[in-house]
mmCIF file of C-alpha atoms in Angstrom:
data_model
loop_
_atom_site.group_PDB
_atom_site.id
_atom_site.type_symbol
_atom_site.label_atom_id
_atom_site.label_comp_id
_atom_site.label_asym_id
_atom_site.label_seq_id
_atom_site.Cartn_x
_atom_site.Cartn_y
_atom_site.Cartn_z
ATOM 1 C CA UNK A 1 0.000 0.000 0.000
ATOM 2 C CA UNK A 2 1.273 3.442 -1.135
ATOM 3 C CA UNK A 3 2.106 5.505 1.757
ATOM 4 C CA UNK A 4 0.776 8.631 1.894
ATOM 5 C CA UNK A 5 3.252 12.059 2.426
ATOM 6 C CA UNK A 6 3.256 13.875 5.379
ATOM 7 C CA UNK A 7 1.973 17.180 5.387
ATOM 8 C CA UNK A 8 4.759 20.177 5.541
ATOM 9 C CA UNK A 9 5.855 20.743 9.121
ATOM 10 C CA UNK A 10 4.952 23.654 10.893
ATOM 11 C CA UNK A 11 7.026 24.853 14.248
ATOM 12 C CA UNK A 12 3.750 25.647 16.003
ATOM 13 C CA UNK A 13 5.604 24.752 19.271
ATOM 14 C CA UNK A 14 7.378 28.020 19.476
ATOM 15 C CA UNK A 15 6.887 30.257 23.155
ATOM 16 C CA UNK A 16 4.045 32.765 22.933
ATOM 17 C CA UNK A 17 5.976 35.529 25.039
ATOM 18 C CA UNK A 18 3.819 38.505 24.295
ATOM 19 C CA UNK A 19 0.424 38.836 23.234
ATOM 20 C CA UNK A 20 0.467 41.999 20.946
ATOM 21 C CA UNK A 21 3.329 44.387 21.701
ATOM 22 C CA UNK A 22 1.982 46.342 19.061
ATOM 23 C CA UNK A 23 -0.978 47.183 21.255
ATOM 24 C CA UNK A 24 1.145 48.303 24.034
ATOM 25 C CA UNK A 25 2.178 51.346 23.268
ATOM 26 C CA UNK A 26 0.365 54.587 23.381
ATOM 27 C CA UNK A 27 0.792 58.496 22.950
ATOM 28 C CA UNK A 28 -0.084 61.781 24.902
ATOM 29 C CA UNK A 29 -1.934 64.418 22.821
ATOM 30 C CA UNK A 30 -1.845 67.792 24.209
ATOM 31 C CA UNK A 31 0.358 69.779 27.243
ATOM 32 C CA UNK A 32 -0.568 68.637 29.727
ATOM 33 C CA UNK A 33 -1.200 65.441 31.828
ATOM 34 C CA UNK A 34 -4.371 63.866 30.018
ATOM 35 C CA UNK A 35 -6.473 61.300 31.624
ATOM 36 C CA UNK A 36 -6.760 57.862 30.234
ATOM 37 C CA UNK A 37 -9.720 59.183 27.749
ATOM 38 C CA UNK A 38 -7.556 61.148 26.020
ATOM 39 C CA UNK A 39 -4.289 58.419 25.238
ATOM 40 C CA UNK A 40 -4.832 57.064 21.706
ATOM 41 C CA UNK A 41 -2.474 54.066 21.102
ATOM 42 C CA UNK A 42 0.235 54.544 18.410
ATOM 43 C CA UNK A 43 0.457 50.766 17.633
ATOM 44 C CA UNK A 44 3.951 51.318 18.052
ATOM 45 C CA UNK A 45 5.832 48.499 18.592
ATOM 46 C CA UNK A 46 8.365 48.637 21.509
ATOM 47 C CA UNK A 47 11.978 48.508 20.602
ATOM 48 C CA UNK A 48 11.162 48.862 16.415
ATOM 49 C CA UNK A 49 12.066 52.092 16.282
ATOM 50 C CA UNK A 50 15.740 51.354 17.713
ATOM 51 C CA UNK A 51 16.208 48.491 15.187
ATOM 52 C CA UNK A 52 14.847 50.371 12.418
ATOM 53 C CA UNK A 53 17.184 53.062 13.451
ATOM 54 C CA UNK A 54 20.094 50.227 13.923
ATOM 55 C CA UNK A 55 18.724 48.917 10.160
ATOM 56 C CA UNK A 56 19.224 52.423 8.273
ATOM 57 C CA UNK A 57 22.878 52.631 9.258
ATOM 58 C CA UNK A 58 23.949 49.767 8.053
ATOM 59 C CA UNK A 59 24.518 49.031 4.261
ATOM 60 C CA UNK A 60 20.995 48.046 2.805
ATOM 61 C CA UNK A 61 22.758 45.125 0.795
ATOM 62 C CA UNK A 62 23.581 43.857 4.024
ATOM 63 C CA UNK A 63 20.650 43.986 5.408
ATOM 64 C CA UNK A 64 19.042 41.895 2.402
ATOM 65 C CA UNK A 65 21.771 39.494 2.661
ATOM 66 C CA UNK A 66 21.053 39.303 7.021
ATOM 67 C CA UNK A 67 17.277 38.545 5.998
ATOM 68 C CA UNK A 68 17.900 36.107 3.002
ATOM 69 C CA UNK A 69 19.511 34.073 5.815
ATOM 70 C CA UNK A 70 16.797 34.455 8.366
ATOM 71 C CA UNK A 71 14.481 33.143 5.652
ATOM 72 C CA UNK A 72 16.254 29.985 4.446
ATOM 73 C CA UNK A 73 17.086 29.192 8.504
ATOM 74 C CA UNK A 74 13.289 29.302 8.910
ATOM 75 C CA UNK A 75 12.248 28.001 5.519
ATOM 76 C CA UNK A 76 14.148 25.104 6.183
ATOM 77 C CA UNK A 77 12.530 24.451 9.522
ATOM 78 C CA UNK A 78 9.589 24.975 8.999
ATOM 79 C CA UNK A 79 8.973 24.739 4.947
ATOM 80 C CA UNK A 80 6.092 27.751 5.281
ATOM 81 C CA UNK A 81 6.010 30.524 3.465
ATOM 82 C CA UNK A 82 3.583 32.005 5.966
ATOM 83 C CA UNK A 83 5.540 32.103 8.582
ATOM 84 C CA UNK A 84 8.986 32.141 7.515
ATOM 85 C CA UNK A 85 8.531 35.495 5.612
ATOM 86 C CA UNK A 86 7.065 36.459 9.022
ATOM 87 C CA UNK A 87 9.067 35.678 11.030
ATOM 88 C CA UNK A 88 12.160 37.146 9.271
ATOM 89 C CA UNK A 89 10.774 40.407 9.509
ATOM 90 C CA UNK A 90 9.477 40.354 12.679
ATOM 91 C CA UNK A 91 12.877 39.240 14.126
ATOM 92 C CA UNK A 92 14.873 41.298 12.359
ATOM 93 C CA UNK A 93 13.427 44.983 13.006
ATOM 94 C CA UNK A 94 11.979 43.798 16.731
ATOM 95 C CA UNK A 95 8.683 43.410 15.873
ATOM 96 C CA UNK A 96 7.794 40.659 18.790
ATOM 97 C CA UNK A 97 5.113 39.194 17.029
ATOM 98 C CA UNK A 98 5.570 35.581 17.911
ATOM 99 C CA UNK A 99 1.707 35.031 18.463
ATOM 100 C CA UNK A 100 1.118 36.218 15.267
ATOM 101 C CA UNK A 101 3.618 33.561 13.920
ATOM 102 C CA UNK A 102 1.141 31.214 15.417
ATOM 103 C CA UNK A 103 -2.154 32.390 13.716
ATOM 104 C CA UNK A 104 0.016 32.254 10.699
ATOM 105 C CA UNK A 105 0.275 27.874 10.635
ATOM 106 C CA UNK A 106 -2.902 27.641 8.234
ATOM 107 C CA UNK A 107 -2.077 30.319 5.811
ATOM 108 C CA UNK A 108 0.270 29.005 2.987
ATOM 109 C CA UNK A 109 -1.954 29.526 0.368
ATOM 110 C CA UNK A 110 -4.353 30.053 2.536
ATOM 111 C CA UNK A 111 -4.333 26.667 4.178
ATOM 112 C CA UNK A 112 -2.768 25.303 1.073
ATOM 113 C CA UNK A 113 -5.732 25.976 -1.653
ATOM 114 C CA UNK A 114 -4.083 28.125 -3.906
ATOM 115 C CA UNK A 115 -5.200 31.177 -3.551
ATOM 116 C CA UNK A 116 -2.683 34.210 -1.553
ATOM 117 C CA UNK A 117 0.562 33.136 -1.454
ATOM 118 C CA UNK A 118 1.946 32.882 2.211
ATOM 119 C CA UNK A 119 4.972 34.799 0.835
ATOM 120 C CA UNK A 120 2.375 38.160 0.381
ATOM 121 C CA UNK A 121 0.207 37.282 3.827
ATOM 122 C CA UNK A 122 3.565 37.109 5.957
ATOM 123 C CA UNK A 123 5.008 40.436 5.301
ATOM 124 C CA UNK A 124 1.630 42.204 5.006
ATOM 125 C CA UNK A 125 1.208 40.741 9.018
ATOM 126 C CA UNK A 126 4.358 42.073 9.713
ATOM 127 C CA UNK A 127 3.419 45.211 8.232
ATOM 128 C CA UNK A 128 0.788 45.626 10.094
ATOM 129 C CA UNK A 129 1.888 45.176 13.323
ATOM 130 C CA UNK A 130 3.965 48.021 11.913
ATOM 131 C CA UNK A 131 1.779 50.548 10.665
ATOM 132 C CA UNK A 132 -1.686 49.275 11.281
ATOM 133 C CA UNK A 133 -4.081 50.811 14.322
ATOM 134 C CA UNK A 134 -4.578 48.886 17.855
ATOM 135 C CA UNK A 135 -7.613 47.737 20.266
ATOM 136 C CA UNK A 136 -7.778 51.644 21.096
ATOM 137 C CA UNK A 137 -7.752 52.520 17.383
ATOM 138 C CA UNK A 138 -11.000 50.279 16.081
ATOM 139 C CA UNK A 139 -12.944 53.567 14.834
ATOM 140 C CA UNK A 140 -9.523 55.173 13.712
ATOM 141 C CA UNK A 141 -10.132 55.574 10.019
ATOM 142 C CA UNK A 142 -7.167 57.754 9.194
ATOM 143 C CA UNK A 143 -5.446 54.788 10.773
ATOM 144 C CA UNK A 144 -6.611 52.055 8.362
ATOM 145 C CA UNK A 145 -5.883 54.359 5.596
ATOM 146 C CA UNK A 146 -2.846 55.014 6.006
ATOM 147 C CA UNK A 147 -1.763 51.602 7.134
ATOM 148 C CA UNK A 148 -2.723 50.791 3.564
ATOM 149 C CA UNK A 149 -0.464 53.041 1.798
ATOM 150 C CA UNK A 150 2.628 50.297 2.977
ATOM 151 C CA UNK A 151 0.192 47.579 2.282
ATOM 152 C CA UNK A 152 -0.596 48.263 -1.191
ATOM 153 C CA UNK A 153 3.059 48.981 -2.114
ATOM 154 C CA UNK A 154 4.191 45.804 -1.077
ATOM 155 C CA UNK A 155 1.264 43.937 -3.229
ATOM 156 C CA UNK A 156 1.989 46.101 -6.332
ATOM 157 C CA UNK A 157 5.653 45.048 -6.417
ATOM 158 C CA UNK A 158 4.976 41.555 -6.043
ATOM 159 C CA UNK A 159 2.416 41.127 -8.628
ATOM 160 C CA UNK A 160 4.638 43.206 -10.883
ATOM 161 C CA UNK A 161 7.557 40.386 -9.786
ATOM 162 C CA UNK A 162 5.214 37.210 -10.039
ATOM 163 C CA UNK A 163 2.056 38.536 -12.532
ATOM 164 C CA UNK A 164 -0.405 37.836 -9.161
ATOM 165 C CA UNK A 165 -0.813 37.201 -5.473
ATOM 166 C CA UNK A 166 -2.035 33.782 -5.502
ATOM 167 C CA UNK A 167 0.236 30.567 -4.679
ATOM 168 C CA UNK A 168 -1.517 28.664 -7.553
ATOM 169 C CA UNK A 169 0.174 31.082 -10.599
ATOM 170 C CA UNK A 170 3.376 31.938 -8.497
ATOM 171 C CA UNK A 171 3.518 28.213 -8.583
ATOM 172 C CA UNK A 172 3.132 28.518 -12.477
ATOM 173 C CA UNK A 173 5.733 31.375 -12.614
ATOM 174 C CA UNK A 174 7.961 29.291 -10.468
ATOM 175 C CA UNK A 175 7.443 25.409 -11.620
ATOM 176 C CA UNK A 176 5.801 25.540 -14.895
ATOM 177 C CA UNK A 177 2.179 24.400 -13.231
ATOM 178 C CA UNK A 178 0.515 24.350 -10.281
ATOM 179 C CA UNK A 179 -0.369 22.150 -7.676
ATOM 180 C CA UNK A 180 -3.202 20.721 -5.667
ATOM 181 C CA UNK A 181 -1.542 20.994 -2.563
ATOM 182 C CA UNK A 182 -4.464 18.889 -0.683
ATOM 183 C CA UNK A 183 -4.355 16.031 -2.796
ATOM 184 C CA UNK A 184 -1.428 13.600 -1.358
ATOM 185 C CA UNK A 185 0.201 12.606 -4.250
ATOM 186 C CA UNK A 186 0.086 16.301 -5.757
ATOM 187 C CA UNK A 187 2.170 17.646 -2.642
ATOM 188 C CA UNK A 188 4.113 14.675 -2.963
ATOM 189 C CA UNK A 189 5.046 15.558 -6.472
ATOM 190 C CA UNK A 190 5.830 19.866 -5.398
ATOM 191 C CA UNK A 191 7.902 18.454 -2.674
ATOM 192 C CA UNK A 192 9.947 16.178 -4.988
ATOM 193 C CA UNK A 193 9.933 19.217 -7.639
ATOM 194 C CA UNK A 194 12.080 21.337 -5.222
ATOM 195 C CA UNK A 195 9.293 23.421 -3.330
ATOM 196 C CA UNK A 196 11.138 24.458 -0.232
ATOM 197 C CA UNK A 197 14.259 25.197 -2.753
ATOM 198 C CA UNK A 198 11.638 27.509 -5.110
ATOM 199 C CA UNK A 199 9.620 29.330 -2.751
ATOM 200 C CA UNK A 200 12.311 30.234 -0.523
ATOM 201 C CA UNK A 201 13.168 32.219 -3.460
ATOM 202 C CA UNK A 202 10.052 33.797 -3.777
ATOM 203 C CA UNK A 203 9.987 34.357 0.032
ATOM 204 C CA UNK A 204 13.536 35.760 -0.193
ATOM 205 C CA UNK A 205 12.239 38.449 -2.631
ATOM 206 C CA UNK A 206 8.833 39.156 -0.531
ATOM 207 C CA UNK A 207 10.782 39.809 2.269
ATOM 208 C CA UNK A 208 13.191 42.031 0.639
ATOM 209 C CA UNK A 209 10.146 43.828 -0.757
ATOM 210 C CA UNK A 210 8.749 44.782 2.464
ATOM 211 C CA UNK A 211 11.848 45.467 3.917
ATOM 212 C CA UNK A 212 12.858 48.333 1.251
ATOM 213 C CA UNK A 213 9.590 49.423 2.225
ATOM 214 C CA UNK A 214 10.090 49.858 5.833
ATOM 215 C CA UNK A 215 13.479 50.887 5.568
ATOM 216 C CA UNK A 216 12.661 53.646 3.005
ATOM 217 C CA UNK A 217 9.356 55.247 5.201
ATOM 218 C CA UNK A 218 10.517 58.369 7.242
ATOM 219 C CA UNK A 219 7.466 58.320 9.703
ATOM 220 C CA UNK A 220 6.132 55.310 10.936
#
């Protein structure tokens, strides 16, 4: 009897140290001591803004080259595009997102149908813990509009790299066809087709992506 491939590994055992620390931080607005009606959370995330600091004095090739190896390490782990473009954002500019790396373990291709390519939804999480509003921020507008500025660069540059967003025709771009990543002996064939070897390309060049983007904004 044929014996059926495992599914990919995911870490999923990693520590959940903080909740949200994007939700953490918050911001006076006026002179003088306001009560706790008047704070509006920045969304900040506590220590970013000395590693993004850190990140802008150093060459920007060697930043790309720092993150290319964050993303094979974790590729290779964990063989998810998800959270391996995740995570080398979030470690690398301090985002401390590790719940989020969590939520992340169904998302390749959103849970492996196809459709957006875990190399697009791992960056744009990491984005948003960057420029995205908090708990306090829910009726923020302004907020969510602005948080899509970052958003929508990111997507434009990778369909311009790939021709879409969805893991079905980056597959195509990548390996000539797609695959039917639920069906066992489709996987079987993208694993044996060099999967982890071709999307830690693409993931590579998502993460890059985002990365020029955060490195180039002025005001977070």
């Amino acid at each position: 009897m044929k014996r059926k491939p495992e599914r990919r590994v995911f870490i999923g055992r990693l520590s959940a140290f903080a909740l949200a620390g994007a939700f953490l931080s918050s911001c006076m607005t006026g002179e003088k001591e306001k009560t706790k009606d008047t704070k509006v959370s920045t969304g900040k995330v506590p220590g970013f803004e000395e590693e993004l600091a850190r990140n802008r004095k150093m060459p920007e090739d060697l930043v790309m080259k720092m993150l290319d190896q964050k993303v094979d390490q974790y590729m290779q782990r964990s063989h998810h595009c998800a959270q391996s473009s995740f995570m080398a954002l979030n470690k690398h500019f301090g985002l401390e997102g590790d719940r989020v790396f969590k939520a992340l373990t169904p998302l390749p291709g959103i849970a492996e149908r196809g459709e957006t390519c875990g190399a697009v939804t791992g960056p744009l999480m990491a984005l948003g813990l960057i420029y995205g509003r908090d708990v306090h921020q829910m009726d923020n507008w302004d907020a969510y509009q602005s948080s899509l500025i970052p958003a929508g660069r990111f997507c434009e540059r990778f369909d311009k790299e790939y021709g879409a967003t969805t893991c079905h025709e980056v597959q195509e771009v990548k390996f000539g066809k797609c695959f039917r990543l639920t069906d066992p002996d489709e996987l079987q064939e993208f694993q044996n087709a060099g999967a982890t070897e071709h999307c830690s390309a693409v993931v590579r060049t998502a993460v890059r992506m985002a990365a020029e983007i955060i490195l180039g904004e002025e005001a977070i």
